[in-house]
Short mmCIF file of C-alpha atoms in Angstrom, two decimals:
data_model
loop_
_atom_site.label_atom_id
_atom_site.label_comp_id
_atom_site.label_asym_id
_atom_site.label_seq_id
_atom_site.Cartn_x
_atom_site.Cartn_y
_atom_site.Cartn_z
CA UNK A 1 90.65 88.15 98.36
CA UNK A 2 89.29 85.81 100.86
CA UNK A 3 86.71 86.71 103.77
CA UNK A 4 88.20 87.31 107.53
CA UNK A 5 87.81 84.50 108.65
CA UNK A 6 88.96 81.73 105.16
CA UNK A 7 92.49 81.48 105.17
CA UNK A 8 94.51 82.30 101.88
CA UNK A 9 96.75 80.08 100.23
CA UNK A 10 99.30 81.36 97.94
CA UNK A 11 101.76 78.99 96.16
CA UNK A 12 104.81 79.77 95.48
CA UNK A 13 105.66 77.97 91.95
CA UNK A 14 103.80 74.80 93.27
CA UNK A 15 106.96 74.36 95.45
CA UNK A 16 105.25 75.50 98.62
CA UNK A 17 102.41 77.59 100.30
CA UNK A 18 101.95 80.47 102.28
CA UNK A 19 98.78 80.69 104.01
CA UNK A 20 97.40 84.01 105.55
CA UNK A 21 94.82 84.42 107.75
CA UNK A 22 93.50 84.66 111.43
CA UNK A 23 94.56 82.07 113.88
CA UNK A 24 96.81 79.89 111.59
CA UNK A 25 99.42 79.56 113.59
CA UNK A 26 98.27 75.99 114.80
CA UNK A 27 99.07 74.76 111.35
CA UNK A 28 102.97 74.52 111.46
CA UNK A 29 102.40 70.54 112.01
CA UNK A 30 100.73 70.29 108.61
CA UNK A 31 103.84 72.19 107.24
CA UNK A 32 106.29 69.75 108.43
CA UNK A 33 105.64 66.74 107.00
CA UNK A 34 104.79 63.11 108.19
CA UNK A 35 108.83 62.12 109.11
CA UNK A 36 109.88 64.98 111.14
CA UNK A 37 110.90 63.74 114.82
CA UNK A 38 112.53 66.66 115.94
CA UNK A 39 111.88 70.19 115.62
CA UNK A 40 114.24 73.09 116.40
CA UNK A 41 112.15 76.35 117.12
CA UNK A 42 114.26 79.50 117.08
CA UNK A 43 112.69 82.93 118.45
CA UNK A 44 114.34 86.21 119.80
CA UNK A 45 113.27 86.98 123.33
CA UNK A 46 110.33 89.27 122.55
CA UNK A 47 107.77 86.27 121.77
CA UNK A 48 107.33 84.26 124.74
CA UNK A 49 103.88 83.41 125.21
CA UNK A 50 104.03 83.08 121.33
CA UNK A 51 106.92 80.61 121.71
CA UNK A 52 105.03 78.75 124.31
CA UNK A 53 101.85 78.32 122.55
CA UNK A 54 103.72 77.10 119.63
CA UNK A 55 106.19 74.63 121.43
CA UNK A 56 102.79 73.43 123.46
CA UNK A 57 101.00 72.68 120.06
CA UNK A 58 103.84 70.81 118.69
CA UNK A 59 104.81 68.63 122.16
CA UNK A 60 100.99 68.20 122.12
CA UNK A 61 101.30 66.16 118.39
CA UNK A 62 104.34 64.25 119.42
CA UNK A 63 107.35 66.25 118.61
CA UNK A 64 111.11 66.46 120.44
CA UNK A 65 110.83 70.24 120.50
CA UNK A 66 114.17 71.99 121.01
CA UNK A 67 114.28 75.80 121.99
CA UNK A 68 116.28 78.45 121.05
CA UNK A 69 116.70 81.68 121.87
CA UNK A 70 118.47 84.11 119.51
CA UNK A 71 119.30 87.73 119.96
CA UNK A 72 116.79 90.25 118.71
CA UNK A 73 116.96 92.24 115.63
CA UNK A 74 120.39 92.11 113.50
CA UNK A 75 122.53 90.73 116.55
CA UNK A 76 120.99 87.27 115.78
CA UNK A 77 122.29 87.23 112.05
CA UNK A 78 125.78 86.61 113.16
CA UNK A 79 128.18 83.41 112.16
CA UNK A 80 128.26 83.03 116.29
CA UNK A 81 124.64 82.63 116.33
CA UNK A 82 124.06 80.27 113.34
CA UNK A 83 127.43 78.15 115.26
CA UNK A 84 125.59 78.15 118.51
CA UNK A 85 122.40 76.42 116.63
CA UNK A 86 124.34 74.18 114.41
CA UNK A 87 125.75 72.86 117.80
CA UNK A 88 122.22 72.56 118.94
CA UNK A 89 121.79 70.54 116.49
CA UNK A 90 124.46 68.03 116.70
CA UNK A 91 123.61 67.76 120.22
CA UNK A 92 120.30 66.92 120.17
CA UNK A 93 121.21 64.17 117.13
CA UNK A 94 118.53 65.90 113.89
CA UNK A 95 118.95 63.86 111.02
CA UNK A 96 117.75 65.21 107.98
CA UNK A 97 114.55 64.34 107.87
CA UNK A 98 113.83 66.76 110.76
CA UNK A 99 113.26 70.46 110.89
CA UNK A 100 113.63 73.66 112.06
CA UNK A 101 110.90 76.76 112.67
CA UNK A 102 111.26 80.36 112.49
CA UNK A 103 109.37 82.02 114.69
CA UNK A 104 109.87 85.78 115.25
CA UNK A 105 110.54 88.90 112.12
CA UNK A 106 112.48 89.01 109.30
CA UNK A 107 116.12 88.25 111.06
CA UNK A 108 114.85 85.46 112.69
CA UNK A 109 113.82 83.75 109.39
CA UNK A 110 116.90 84.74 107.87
CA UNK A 111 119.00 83.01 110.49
CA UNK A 112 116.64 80.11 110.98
CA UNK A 113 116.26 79.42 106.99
CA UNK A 114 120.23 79.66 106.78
CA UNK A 115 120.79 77.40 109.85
CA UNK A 116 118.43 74.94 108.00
CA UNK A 117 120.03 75.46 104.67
CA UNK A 118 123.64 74.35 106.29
CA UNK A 119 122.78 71.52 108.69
CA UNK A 120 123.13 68.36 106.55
CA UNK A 121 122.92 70.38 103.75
CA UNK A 122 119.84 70.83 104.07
CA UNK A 123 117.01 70.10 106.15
CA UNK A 124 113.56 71.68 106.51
CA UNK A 125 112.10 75.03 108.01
CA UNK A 126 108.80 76.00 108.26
CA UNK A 127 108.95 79.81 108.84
CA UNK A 128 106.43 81.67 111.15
CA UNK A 129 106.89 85.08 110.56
CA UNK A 130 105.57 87.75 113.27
CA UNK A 131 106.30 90.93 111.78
CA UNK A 132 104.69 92.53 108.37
CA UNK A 133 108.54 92.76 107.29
CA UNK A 134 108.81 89.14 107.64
CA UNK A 135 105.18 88.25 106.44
CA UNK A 136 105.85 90.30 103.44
CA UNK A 137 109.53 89.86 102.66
CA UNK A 138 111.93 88.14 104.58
CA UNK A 139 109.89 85.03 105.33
CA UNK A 140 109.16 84.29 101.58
CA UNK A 141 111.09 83.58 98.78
CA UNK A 142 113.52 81.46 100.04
CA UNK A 143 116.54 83.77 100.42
CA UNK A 144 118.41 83.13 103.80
CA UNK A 145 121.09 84.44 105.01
CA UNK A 146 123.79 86.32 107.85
CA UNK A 147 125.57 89.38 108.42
CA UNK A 148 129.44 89.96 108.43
CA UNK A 149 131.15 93.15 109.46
CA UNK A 150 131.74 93.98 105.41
CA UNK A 151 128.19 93.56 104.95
CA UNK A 152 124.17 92.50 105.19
CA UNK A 153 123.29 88.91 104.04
CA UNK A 154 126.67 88.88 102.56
CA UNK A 155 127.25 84.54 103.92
CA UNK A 156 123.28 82.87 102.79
CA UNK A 157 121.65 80.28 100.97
CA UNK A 158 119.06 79.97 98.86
CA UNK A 159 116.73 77.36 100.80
CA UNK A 160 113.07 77.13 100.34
CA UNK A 161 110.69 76.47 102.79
CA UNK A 162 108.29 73.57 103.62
CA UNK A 163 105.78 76.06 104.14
CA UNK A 164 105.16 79.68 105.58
CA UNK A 165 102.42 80.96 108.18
CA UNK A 166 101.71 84.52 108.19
CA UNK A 167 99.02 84.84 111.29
CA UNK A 168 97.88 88.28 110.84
CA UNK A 169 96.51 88.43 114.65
CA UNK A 170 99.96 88.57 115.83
CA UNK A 171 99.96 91.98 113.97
CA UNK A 172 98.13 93.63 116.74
CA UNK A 173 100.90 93.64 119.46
CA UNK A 174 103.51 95.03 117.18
CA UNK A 175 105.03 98.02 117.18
CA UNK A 176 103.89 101.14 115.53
CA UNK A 177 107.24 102.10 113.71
CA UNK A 178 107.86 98.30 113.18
CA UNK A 179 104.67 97.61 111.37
CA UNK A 180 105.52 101.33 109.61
CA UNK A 181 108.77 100.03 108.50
CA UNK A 182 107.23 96.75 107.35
CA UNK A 183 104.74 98.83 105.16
CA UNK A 184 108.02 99.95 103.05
CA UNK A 185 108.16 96.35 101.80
CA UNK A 186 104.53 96.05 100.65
CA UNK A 187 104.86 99.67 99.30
CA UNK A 188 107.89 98.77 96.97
CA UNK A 189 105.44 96.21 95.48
CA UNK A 190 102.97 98.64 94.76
CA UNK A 191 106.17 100.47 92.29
CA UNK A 192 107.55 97.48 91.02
CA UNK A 193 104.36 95.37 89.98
CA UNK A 194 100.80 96.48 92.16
CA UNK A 195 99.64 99.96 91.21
CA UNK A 196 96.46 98.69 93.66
CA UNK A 197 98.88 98.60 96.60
CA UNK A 198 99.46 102.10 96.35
CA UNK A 199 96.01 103.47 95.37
CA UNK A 200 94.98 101.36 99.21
CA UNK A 201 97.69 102.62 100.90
CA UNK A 202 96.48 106.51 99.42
CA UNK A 203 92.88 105.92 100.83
CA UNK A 204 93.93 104.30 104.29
CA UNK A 205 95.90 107.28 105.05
CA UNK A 206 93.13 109.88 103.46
CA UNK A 207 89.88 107.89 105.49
CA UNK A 208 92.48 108.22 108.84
CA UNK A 209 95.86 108.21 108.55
CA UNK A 210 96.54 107.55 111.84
CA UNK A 211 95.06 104.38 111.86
CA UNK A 212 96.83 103.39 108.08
CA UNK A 213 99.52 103.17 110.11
CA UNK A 214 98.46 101.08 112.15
CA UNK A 215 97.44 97.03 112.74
CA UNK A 216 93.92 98.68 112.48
CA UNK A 217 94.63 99.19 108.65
CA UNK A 218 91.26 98.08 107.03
CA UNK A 219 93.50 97.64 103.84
CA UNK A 220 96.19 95.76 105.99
CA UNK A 221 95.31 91.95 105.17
CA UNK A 222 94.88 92.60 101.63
CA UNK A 223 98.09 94.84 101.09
CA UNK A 224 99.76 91.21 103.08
CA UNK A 225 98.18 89.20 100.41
CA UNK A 226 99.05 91.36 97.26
CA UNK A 227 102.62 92.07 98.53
CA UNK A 228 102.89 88.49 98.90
CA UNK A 229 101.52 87.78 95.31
CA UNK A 230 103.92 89.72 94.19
CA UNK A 231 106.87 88.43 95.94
CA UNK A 232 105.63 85.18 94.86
CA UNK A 233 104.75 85.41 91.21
CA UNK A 234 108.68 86.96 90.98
CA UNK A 235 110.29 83.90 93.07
CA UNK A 236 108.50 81.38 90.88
CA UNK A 237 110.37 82.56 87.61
CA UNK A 238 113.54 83.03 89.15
CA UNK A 239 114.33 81.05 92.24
CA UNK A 240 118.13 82.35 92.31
CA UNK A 241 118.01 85.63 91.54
CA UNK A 242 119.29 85.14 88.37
CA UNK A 243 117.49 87.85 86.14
CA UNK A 244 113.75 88.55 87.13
CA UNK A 245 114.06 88.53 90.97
CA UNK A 246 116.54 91.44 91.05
CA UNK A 247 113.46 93.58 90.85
CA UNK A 248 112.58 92.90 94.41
CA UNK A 249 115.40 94.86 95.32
CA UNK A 250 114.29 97.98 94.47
CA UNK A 251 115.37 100.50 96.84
CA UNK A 252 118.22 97.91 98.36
CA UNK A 253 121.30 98.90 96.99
CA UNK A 254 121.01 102.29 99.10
CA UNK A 255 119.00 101.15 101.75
CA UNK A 256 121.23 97.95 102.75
CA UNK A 257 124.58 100.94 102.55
CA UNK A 258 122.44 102.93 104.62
CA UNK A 259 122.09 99.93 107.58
CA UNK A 260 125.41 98.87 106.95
CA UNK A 261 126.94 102.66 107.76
CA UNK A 262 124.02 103.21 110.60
CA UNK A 263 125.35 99.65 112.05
CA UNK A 264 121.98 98.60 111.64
CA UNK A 265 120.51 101.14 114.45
CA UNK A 266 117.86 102.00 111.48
CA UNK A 267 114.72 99.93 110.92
CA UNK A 268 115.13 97.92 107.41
CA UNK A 269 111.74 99.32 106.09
CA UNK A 270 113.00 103.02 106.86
CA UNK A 271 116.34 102.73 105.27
CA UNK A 272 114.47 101.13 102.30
CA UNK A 273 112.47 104.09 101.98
CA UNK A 274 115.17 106.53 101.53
CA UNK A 275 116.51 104.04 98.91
CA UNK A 276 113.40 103.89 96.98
CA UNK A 277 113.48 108.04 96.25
CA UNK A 278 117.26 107.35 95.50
CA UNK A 279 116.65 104.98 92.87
CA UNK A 280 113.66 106.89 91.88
CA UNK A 281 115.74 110.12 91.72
CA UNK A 282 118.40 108.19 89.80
CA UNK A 283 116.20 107.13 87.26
CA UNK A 284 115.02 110.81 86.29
CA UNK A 285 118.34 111.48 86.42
CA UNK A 286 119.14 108.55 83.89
CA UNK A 287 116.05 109.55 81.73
CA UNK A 288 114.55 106.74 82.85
CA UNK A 289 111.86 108.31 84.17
CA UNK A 290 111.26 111.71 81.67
CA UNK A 291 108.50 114.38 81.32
CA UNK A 292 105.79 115.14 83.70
CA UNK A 293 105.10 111.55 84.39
CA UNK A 294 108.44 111.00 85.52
CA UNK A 295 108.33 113.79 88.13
CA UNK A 296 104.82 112.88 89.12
CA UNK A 297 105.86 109.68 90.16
CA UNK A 298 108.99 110.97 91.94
CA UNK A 299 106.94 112.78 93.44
CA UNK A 300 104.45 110.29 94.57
CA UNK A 301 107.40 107.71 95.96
CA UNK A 302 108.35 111.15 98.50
CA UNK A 303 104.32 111.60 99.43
CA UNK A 304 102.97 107.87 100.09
CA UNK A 305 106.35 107.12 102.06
CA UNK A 306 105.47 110.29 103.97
CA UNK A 307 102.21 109.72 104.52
CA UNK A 308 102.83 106.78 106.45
CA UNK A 309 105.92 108.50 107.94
CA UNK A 310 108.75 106.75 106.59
CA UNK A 311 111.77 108.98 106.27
CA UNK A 312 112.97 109.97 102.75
CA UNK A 313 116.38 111.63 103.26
CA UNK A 314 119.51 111.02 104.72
CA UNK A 315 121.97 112.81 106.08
CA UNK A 316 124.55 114.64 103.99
CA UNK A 317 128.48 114.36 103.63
CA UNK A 318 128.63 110.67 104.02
CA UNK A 319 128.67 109.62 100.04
CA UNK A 320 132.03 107.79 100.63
CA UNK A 321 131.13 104.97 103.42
CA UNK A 322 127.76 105.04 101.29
CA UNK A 323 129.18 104.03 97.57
CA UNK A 324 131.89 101.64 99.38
CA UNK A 325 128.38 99.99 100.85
CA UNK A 326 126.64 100.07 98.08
CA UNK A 327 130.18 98.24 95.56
CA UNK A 328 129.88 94.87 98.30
CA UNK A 329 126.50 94.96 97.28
CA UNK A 330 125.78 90.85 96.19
CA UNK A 331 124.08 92.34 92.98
CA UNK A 332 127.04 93.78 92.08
CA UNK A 333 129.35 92.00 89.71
CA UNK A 334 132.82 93.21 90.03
CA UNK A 335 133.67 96.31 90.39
CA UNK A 336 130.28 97.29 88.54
CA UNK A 337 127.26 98.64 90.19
CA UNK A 338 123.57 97.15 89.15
CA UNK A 339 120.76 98.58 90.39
CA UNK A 340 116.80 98.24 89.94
CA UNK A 341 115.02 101.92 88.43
CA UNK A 342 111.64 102.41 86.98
CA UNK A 343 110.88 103.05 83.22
CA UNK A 344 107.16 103.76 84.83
CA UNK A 345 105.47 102.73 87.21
CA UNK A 346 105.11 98.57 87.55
CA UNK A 347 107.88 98.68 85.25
CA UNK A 348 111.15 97.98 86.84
CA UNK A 349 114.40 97.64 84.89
CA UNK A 350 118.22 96.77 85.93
CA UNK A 351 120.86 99.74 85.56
CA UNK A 352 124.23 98.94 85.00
CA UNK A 353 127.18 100.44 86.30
CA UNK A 354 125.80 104.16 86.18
CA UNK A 355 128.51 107.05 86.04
CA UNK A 356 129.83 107.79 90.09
CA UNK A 357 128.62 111.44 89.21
CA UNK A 358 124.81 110.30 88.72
CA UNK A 359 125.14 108.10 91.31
CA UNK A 360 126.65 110.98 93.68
CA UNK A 361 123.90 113.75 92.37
CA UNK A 362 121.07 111.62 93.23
CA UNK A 363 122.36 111.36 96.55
CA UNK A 364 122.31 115.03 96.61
CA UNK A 365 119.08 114.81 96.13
CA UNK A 366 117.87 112.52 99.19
CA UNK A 367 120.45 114.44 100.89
CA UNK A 368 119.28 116.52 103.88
CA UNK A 369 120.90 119.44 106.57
CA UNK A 370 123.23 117.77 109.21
CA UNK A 371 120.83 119.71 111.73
CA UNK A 372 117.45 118.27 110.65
CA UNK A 373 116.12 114.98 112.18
CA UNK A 374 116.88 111.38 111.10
CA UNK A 375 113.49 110.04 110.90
#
């Protein structure tokens, strides 16, 4: 890992870079290229002495900077949204050799990646993530995408970016449970590929687990910069989620239903934790995971989610909205279910249309009293 104060650089296949570190956000101009003229930054309300030190730095170098402000949280990801932008657009005459830049979490990304993705078909984005979802998840990879009323990221793209800057500064004015929620992301990494990420997350929370959970996280720029690895290393063999990249959808399946019958009132990270224990739960029941090992790491999916005070049930008597979730799922092919389980830990594997009973037992099994609390 680099010191505090050296910038990491992690390619993604050679195609592009993300670069980590304090105080990078200054660099979007080197993203961008030498023929951009215009650049459309998009942002939800939340960051605006972000947005202004940005626009300022790229007025300052010479560009037309066009700003837009998008709704906060899943509201942006709409087909109203991305319309309003694409008319943005055509308004203010960007050709494609011009660009847009995300600035803002994970749904901001999504919508400013797909907006990218459609203009022209195809222009660039340089995506400035400001929340550990986005630094960790959303931002990379390539994946963009909206919401419809049947579903989460159901209308997308796959668009890679010119570049991504994940400024780890901008950590320290986020929210407690959104940085929590973001950990969920860099915690399914630890199960599907890094057993490190989980041994760091194990020790932040045993030194002080208060401050694991928080931006104060000694482990925090590292666990960035594995999860990242990670996402990479996977994106690189399989740009289009063909085979390989599935596996960075562990815990999705169920955690996507979950938003999608909460209307999106729950945090992505903490829906993604319940679905992590599903699949995990699944895959014991499956005999995928077997013996003591199997229920050991069960177990540990319930206790370093806990730890950092995730939530790891869900309700009970609401398996039918869930499974009709989970079939529009875009893994699914058909009328068959596939999901991503564990054979052991950093060893992820698809499941193909499991029997409705399994599927309904393991729910039983996240499953908690209507009369206990949510989260």
């Amino acid at each position: 890992m680099s010191g505090p104060d050296t910038p990491t650089t992690i390619s993604v296949g050679g195609d592009y870079d993300v670069v980590i570190g304090s105080g990078v956000l200054g660099r979007v101009a080197d993203l961008l290229g030498a023929d951009v003229q215009r650049v459309l930054v998009v942002h939800p309300p939340t960051l605006p002495e972000l947005t202004s030190r940005l626009t300022g730095a790229l007025e300052a170098q010479g560009y037309a900077v066009h700003v837009a402000e998008v709704p906060d949280a899943e509201a942006a990801k709409t087909a109203a949204v991305a319309a309003d932008l694409w008319s943005l657009l055509g308004r203010a005459g960007f050709t494609r050799t011009d660009a847009v830049v995300g600035l803002g979490g994970g749904t901001v990304t999504d919508l400013a990646g797909f907006v990218a993705a459609s203009w022209l078909r195809g222009v660039g984005v340089v995506q400035v993530p400001t929340t550990l979802l986005g630094m960790v998840d959303a931002a990379v990879g390539g994946k963009t995408g909206i919401n419809t009323a049947e579903g989460k990221n159901l209308v997308g793209a796959f668009h890679p970016p010119a570049g991504v800057l994940c400024d780890v500064d901008v950590l320290s004015t986020l929210p407690q449970a959104d940085l929590v929620a973001g950990l969920a992301e860099v915690v399914k990494c630890g199960f599907i590929a890094d057993p490190v990420i989980l041994d760091l997350v194990e020790t932040a929370v045993a030194d002080d687990a208060a401050r694991a959970r928080s931006a104060g996280n000694p482990h925090l720029r590292e666990l960035i910069e594995r999860a990242v690895r990670v996402k990479a290393e996977v994106v690189a063999a399989d740009l289009r989620e063909s085979s390989l990249r599935e596996i960075l959808n562990y815990g999705h399946t169920f955690g996507h239903a979950i938003e999608q019958v909460e209307h999106y009132t729950w945090r992505h990270g903490e829906a993604i934790g319940v679905g992590m224990v599903y699949v995990a739960e699944l895959a014991r029941l499956t005999g995928h995971l077997a013996g003591p090992e199997g229920d050991a790491l069960v177990a540990r999916h319930r206790s370093v989610l806990e730890s950092l005070g995730l939530p790891t049930t869900y309700a009970a008597g609401r398996w039918d909205e869930l499974l009709t979730a989970m079939r529009r799922d875009k893994k699914s092919r058909g009328s068959t279910l596939r999901l991503v389980v564990l054979e052991g830990l950093a060893r992820p594997t698809r499941l193909v249309g499991p029997d409705d009973a399994l599927l309904q037992a393991a729910y039983g099994l996240v499953s908690r009293r209507a009369d206990a609390p949510a989260h």
